[in-house]
């Protein structure tokens, strides 16, 4: 038994009808077209499909080609890709001269573009002015750089003039002028900045808020942060071991009775008295008044 089926409706050719079904009993039955074998792909289209769609009589739905007498320009056909043998047989074009294998260098264009971009950035980059607070104000800077005061405030986001005291530097918009910075370096120099940084580090390490105490410890330690820190904690330990006697205690010294534990300067006098008696460590001469 033939198992060939129609490529469009998948019906076995042995089971396809030979005549077209009639819509009424009075209508005469017509025979269906013959099955059409396709030359392009070897498939078969049954007569029932050709009767329903006459285009299948000249057209292959799989190869999308037509076998009618229409011109080739009206019959689209899918082109097959080229074989690998044809591609491999094509030789690449030989270079015309030596050195043509490498692309041309881009150094000239890159250097020119980078130099132009650097110039643009330098033109737009603001000028840094280190402030000298006793002399520098918004009004004085406005006169010295010939820039409106409101422009300086908005460019540096200063809502009020007194906020300038919290700044160490201020930015001058270069688009407003063509002169250089009148204060290009810190006023007190780099050494002063290093000294202030050490003071801040010591205050944070020892958790001391008194600036004068930090300066005293660091000056006596030669601005050695580790030595000043060790001396401070040694004094703290000594004060915990030798507290000041409170008022009314029986064994209190005459100096402590005079102080009565009331005021700061009384405690200072008691501290000096204990130093004279040799009961205070001689590492530092700091007076703990707190």
Tab-separated table of C-alpha atoms in Angstrom:
chain	number	residue	atom	x	y	z
A	1	UNK	CA	0.000	0.000	0.000
A	2	UNK	CA	1.296	3.386	-0.985
A	3	UNK	CA	2.072	5.547	2.088
A	4	UNK	CA	2.763	8.750	0.158
A	5	UNK	CA	0.918	11.728	1.646
A	6	UNK	CA	0.060	15.187	0.393
A	7	UNK	CA	2.621	17.786	1.463
A	8	UNK	CA	-0.082	20.392	2.244
A	9	UNK	CA	-2.962	18.515	3.929
A	10	UNK	CA	-0.984	15.382	5.035
A	11	UNK	CA	-3.666	13.056	3.593
A	12	UNK	CA	-2.582	9.747	2.126
A	13	UNK	CA	-2.886	9.842	-1.648
A	14	UNK	CA	-4.619	6.463	-1.633
A	15	UNK	CA	-7.416	7.942	0.501
A	16	UNK	CA	-7.999	11.173	-1.370
A	17	UNK	CA	-11.343	11.390	-3.252
A	18	UNK	CA	-11.441	11.348	-7.032
A	19	UNK	CA	-14.364	13.720	-7.478
A	20	UNK	CA	-15.117	17.066	-5.894
A	21	UNK	CA	-17.925	17.084	-3.311
A	22	UNK	CA	-21.127	18.774	-4.578
A	23	UNK	CA	-23.036	21.371	-2.587
A	24	UNK	CA	-26.455	20.037	-3.761
A	25	UNK	CA	-27.822	16.766	-5.075
A	26	UNK	CA	-28.815	18.315	-8.416
A	27	UNK	CA	-25.296	19.587	-9.101
A	28	UNK	CA	-23.145	17.370	-11.264
A	29	UNK	CA	-19.999	16.039	-9.640
A	30	UNK	CA	-16.716	17.081	-11.224
A	31	UNK	CA	-13.539	15.034	-11.157
A	32	UNK	CA	-10.616	16.421	-9.147
A	33	UNK	CA	-7.321	17.310	-10.806
A	34	UNK	CA	-4.594	14.739	-10.822
A	35	UNK	CA	-2.034	14.658	-8.064
A	36	UNK	CA	0.903	16.896	-8.871
A	37	UNK	CA	4.436	15.680	-8.127
A	38	UNK	CA	6.843	18.551	-7.533
A	39	UNK	CA	10.061	18.519	-9.533
A	40	UNK	CA	11.889	20.880	-7.175
A	41	UNK	CA	11.700	18.872	-3.960
A	42	UNK	CA	10.061	15.535	-4.834
A	43	UNK	CA	6.906	16.126	-2.796
A	44	UNK	CA	3.318	15.572	-4.014
A	45	UNK	CA	0.260	17.818	-3.813
A	46	UNK	CA	-3.089	16.024	-3.952
A	47	UNK	CA	-5.861	16.987	-6.364
A	48	UNK	CA	-8.176	18.062	-3.532
A	49	UNK	CA	-5.704	20.750	-2.421
A	50	UNK	CA	-5.220	21.881	-6.016
A	51	UNK	CA	-9.008	22.101	-6.401
A	52	UNK	CA	-9.295	24.244	-3.278
A	53	UNK	CA	-6.273	26.428	-4.132
A	54	UNK	CA	-5.550	26.509	-7.886
A	55	UNK	CA	-2.244	28.212	-7.197
A	56	UNK	CA	-0.792	24.869	-6.085
A	57	UNK	CA	-1.024	23.743	-9.718
A	58	UNK	CA	1.995	25.922	-10.562
A	59	UNK	CA	3.532	26.790	-7.183
A	60	UNK	CA	5.531	24.899	-4.566
A	61	UNK	CA	4.763	26.175	-1.024
A	62	UNK	CA	8.045	24.750	0.349
A	63	UNK	CA	10.556	25.897	-2.250
A	64	UNK	CA	8.525	29.036	-3.003
A	65	UNK	CA	9.090	28.615	-6.724
A	66	UNK	CA	6.701	28.632	-9.641
A	67	UNK	CA	6.751	26.347	-12.667
A	68	UNK	CA	4.335	28.414	-14.779
A	69	UNK	CA	5.174	30.402	-17.880
A	70	UNK	CA	5.348	33.693	-15.971
A	71	UNK	CA	8.591	35.683	-16.288
A	72	UNK	CA	11.387	34.867	-13.899
A	73	UNK	CA	11.250	38.380	-12.454
A	74	UNK	CA	7.749	37.638	-11.071
A	75	UNK	CA	8.710	34.298	-9.551
A	76	UNK	CA	10.741	34.879	-6.413
A	77	UNK	CA	13.187	32.157	-5.599
A	78	UNK	CA	15.258	31.767	-2.479
A	79	UNK	CA	18.923	31.833	-3.350
A	80	UNK	CA	21.105	29.110	-1.992
A	81	UNK	CA	24.097	30.173	0.087
A	82	UNK	CA	27.518	29.837	-1.540
A	83	UNK	CA	29.488	26.715	-0.790
A	84	UNK	CA	32.546	26.747	1.428
A	85	UNK	CA	34.718	25.604	-1.459
A	86	UNK	CA	33.897	28.725	-3.453
A	87	UNK	CA	34.753	30.980	-0.523
A	88	UNK	CA	38.009	29.194	0.286
A	89	UNK	CA	39.125	29.347	-3.337
A	90	UNK	CA	38.961	33.155	-3.340
A	91	UNK	CA	42.366	34.610	-2.473
A	92	UNK	CA	42.653	37.848	-0.507
A	93	UNK	CA	44.001	40.836	-2.422
A	94	UNK	CA	47.741	41.223	-2.176
A	95	UNK	CA	49.078	44.450	-0.638
A	96	UNK	CA	50.187	47.108	-3.041
A	97	UNK	CA	53.306	48.045	-1.123
A	98	UNK	CA	55.194	47.215	2.049
A	99	UNK	CA	53.630	48.276	5.318
A	100	UNK	CA	50.042	48.196	4.057
A	101	UNK	CA	49.061	45.310	6.324
A	102	UNK	CA	48.910	47.509	9.433
A	103	UNK	CA	46.350	50.275	9.896
A	104	UNK	CA	47.583	53.861	9.877
A	105	UNK	CA	48.676	55.303	13.246
A	106	UNK	CA	46.292	57.492	15.226
A	107	UNK	CA	48.902	59.244	17.370
A	108	UNK	CA	48.690	62.521	15.496
A	109	UNK	CA	44.932	62.806	15.789
A	110	UNK	CA	44.899	61.639	19.396
A	111	UNK	CA	47.562	64.093	20.507
A	112	UNK	CA	45.863	66.977	18.756
A	113	UNK	CA	42.455	66.123	20.193
A	114	UNK	CA	43.848	65.531	23.693
A	115	UNK	CA	45.759	68.812	23.656
A	116	UNK	CA	42.659	70.708	22.569
A	117	UNK	CA	40.551	69.015	25.251
A	118	UNK	CA	43.175	69.819	27.908
A	119	UNK	CA	43.122	73.449	26.853
A	120	UNK	CA	39.336	73.537	27.127
A	121	UNK	CA	39.463	71.969	30.584
A	122	UNK	CA	42.116	74.407	31.769
A	123	UNK	CA	40.057	77.313	30.525
A	124	UNK	CA	36.973	76.164	32.433
A	125	UNK	CA	38.779	75.009	35.594
A	126	UNK	CA	38.225	77.411	38.516
A	127	UNK	CA	41.068	79.046	40.432
A	128	UNK	CA	41.798	77.948	43.997
A	129	UNK	CA	42.356	80.797	46.462
A	130	UNK	CA	43.645	80.011	49.977
A	131	UNK	CA	41.924	82.258	52.465
A	132	UNK	CA	43.566	84.569	54.975
A	133	UNK	CA	40.584	85.203	57.232
A	134	UNK	CA	41.758	88.466	58.844
A	135	UNK	CA	41.989	90.080	55.395
A	136	UNK	CA	39.835	88.036	52.988
A	137	UNK	CA	36.113	88.728	52.772
A	138	UNK	CA	33.568	88.378	49.998
A	139	UNK	CA	33.757	92.096	49.293
A	140	UNK	CA	37.576	92.212	49.230
A	141	UNK	CA	37.809	89.158	46.973
A	142	UNK	CA	35.194	90.688	44.699
A	143	UNK	CA	37.322	93.816	44.318
A	144	UNK	CA	40.637	91.984	43.934
A	145	UNK	CA	39.383	89.596	41.244
A	146	UNK	CA	36.877	92.033	39.665
A	147	UNK	CA	34.041	89.550	40.080
A	148	UNK	CA	30.557	90.365	41.399
A	149	UNK	CA	30.085	89.338	45.010
A	150	UNK	CA	26.870	87.476	44.197
A	151	UNK	CA	28.769	85.379	41.639
A	152	UNK	CA	31.284	84.328	44.307
A	153	UNK	CA	28.498	83.424	46.726
A	154	UNK	CA	26.549	81.336	44.218
A	155	UNK	CA	29.645	79.627	42.771
A	156	UNK	CA	30.817	78.550	46.257
A	157	UNK	CA	27.292	77.941	47.611
A	158	UNK	CA	27.596	80.501	50.383
A	159	UNK	CA	24.192	81.575	51.629
A	160	UNK	CA	25.787	84.101	54.008
A	161	UNK	CA	29.124	85.909	54.149
A	162	UNK	CA	30.025	84.721	57.652
A	163	UNK	CA	30.138	81.115	56.378
A	164	UNK	CA	33.428	82.032	54.701
A	165	UNK	CA	35.134	81.730	58.102
A	166	UNK	CA	34.565	77.964	58.017
A	167	UNK	CA	36.358	77.610	54.678
A	168	UNK	CA	40.081	77.292	54.084
A	169	UNK	CA	39.817	77.834	50.333
A	170	UNK	CA	37.428	79.441	47.893
A	171	UNK	CA	36.910	78.831	44.176
A	172	UNK	CA	37.150	81.705	41.714
A	173	UNK	CA	35.345	81.096	38.375
A	174	UNK	CA	37.943	81.445	35.650
A	175	UNK	CA	35.360	82.315	33.024
A	176	UNK	CA	34.929	85.685	34.747
A	177	UNK	CA	38.600	86.712	34.665
A	178	UNK	CA	41.959	85.875	33.101
A	179	UNK	CA	44.362	86.429	36.010
A	180	UNK	CA	46.088	83.836	38.180
A	181	UNK	CA	45.355	83.047	41.799
A	182	UNK	CA	46.465	85.740	44.245
A	183	UNK	CA	46.881	83.132	47.015
A	184	UNK	CA	47.920	79.839	45.372
A	185	UNK	CA	49.371	78.280	48.571
A	186	UNK	CA	48.228	78.009	52.198
A	187	UNK	CA	48.757	81.206	54.157
A	188	UNK	CA	50.766	79.598	56.963
A	189	UNK	CA	52.479	77.065	54.720
A	190	UNK	CA	52.442	73.284	54.724
A	191	UNK	CA	54.126	73.031	58.133
A	192	UNK	CA	51.214	74.808	59.783
A	193	UNK	CA	48.767	72.463	58.078
A	194	UNK	CA	50.741	69.437	59.296
A	195	UNK	CA	50.791	70.853	62.841
A	196	UNK	CA	47.030	71.410	62.845
A	197	UNK	CA	46.423	67.918	61.493
A	198	UNK	CA	48.492	66.421	64.318
A	199	UNK	CA	46.545	68.434	66.876
A	200	UNK	CA	43.245	67.192	65.464
A	201	UNK	CA	44.463	63.589	65.397
A	202	UNK	CA	45.614	63.810	69.016
A	203	UNK	CA	42.286	65.323	70.121
A	204	UNK	CA	40.348	62.543	68.389
A	205	UNK	CA	42.623	59.797	69.742
A	206	UNK	CA	42.520	61.034	73.347
A	207	UNK	CA	38.915	62.308	73.107
A	208	UNK	CA	39.910	65.750	74.395
A	209	UNK	CA	37.882	68.757	73.294
A	210	UNK	CA	40.201	71.405	74.781
A	211	UNK	CA	42.453	72.776	72.022
A	212	UNK	CA	44.934	74.340	74.479
A	213	UNK	CA	45.457	71.028	76.267
A	214	UNK	CA	46.236	69.342	72.954
A	215	UNK	CA	48.749	72.061	72.034
A	216	UNK	CA	50.433	71.786	75.457
A	217	UNK	CA	50.899	68.020	75.291
A	218	UNK	CA	52.148	68.055	71.699
A	219	UNK	CA	54.567	70.951	72.256
A	220	UNK	CA	56.144	69.217	75.253
A	221	UNK	CA	56.395	65.969	73.250
A	222	UNK	CA	57.905	67.660	70.190
A	223	UNK	CA	54.682	67.020	68.226
A	224	UNK	CA	55.207	63.275	68.534
A	225	UNK	CA	51.643	61.971	68.610
A	226	UNK	CA	52.514	58.623	70.212
A	227	UNK	CA	54.608	60.198	73.000
A	228	UNK	CA	51.976	62.843	73.721
A	229	UNK	CA	49.244	60.198	73.822
A	230	UNK	CA	51.201	57.992	76.237
A	231	UNK	CA	51.887	60.972	78.507
A	232	UNK	CA	48.224	61.961	78.520
A	233	UNK	CA	47.016	58.480	79.468
A	234	UNK	CA	49.754	58.259	82.124
A	235	UNK	CA	48.458	61.471	83.697
A	236	UNK	CA	44.917	60.161	83.512
A	237	UNK	CA	45.958	56.979	85.325
A	238	UNK	CA	47.793	58.985	88.013
A	239	UNK	CA	44.747	61.179	88.621
A	240	UNK	CA	42.556	58.110	89.048
A	241	UNK	CA	45.024	56.665	91.578
A	242	UNK	CA	45.464	59.984	93.447
A	243	UNK	CA	42.092	61.752	93.511
A	244	UNK	CA	41.702	65.127	95.203
A	245	UNK	CA	40.359	64.721	98.804
A	246	UNK	CA	36.827	65.984	99.229
A	247	UNK	CA	35.781	68.504	101.896
A	248	UNK	CA	35.158	67.124	105.401
A	249	UNK	CA	37.513	64.129	105.222
A	250	UNK	CA	39.600	63.587	108.358
A	251	UNK	CA	42.976	62.975	106.731
A	252	UNK	CA	42.743	65.834	104.266
A	253	UNK	CA	45.748	68.102	104.066
A	254	UNK	CA	45.686	71.742	104.977
A	255	UNK	CA	45.681	72.760	101.331
A	256	UNK	CA	42.688	70.545	100.571
A	257	UNK	CA	40.806	71.932	103.572
A	258	UNK	CA	41.392	75.412	102.274
A	259	UNK	CA	40.037	74.460	98.865
A	260	UNK	CA	36.911	72.786	100.175
A	261	UNK	CA	36.504	71.199	96.738
A	262	UNK	CA	34.440	74.178	95.675
A	263	UNK	CA	36.111	75.967	92.772
A	264	UNK	CA	38.410	75.302	89.855
A	265	UNK	CA	41.226	77.550	91.036
A	266	UNK	CA	41.199	75.919	94.454
A	267	UNK	CA	41.844	72.584	92.774
A	268	UNK	CA	44.650	74.187	90.775
A	269	UNK	CA	46.342	75.393	93.962
A	270	UNK	CA	45.971	71.947	95.507
A	271	UNK	CA	47.475	70.414	92.394
A	272	UNK	CA	50.517	72.724	92.585
A	273	UNK	CA	50.940	71.953	96.271
A	274	UNK	CA	51.034	68.224	95.543
A	275	UNK	CA	53.555	68.838	92.759
A	276	UNK	CA	55.834	70.660	95.190
A	277	UNK	CA	55.579	67.721	97.568
A	278	UNK	CA	56.708	65.347	94.804
A	279	UNK	CA	53.432	63.495	94.529
A	280	UNK	CA	52.733	64.450	90.898
A	281	UNK	CA	54.565	62.679	88.043
A	282	UNK	CA	57.085	64.925	86.324
A	283	UNK	CA	56.328	63.677	82.797
A	284	UNK	CA	54.364	66.788	81.877
A	285	UNK	CA	53.520	70.083	83.544
A	286	UNK	CA	49.894	70.016	82.458
A	287	UNK	CA	47.326	71.361	84.915
A	288	UNK	CA	44.129	69.330	84.864
A	289	UNK	CA	41.447	71.810	85.768
A	290	UNK	CA	38.426	69.867	84.610
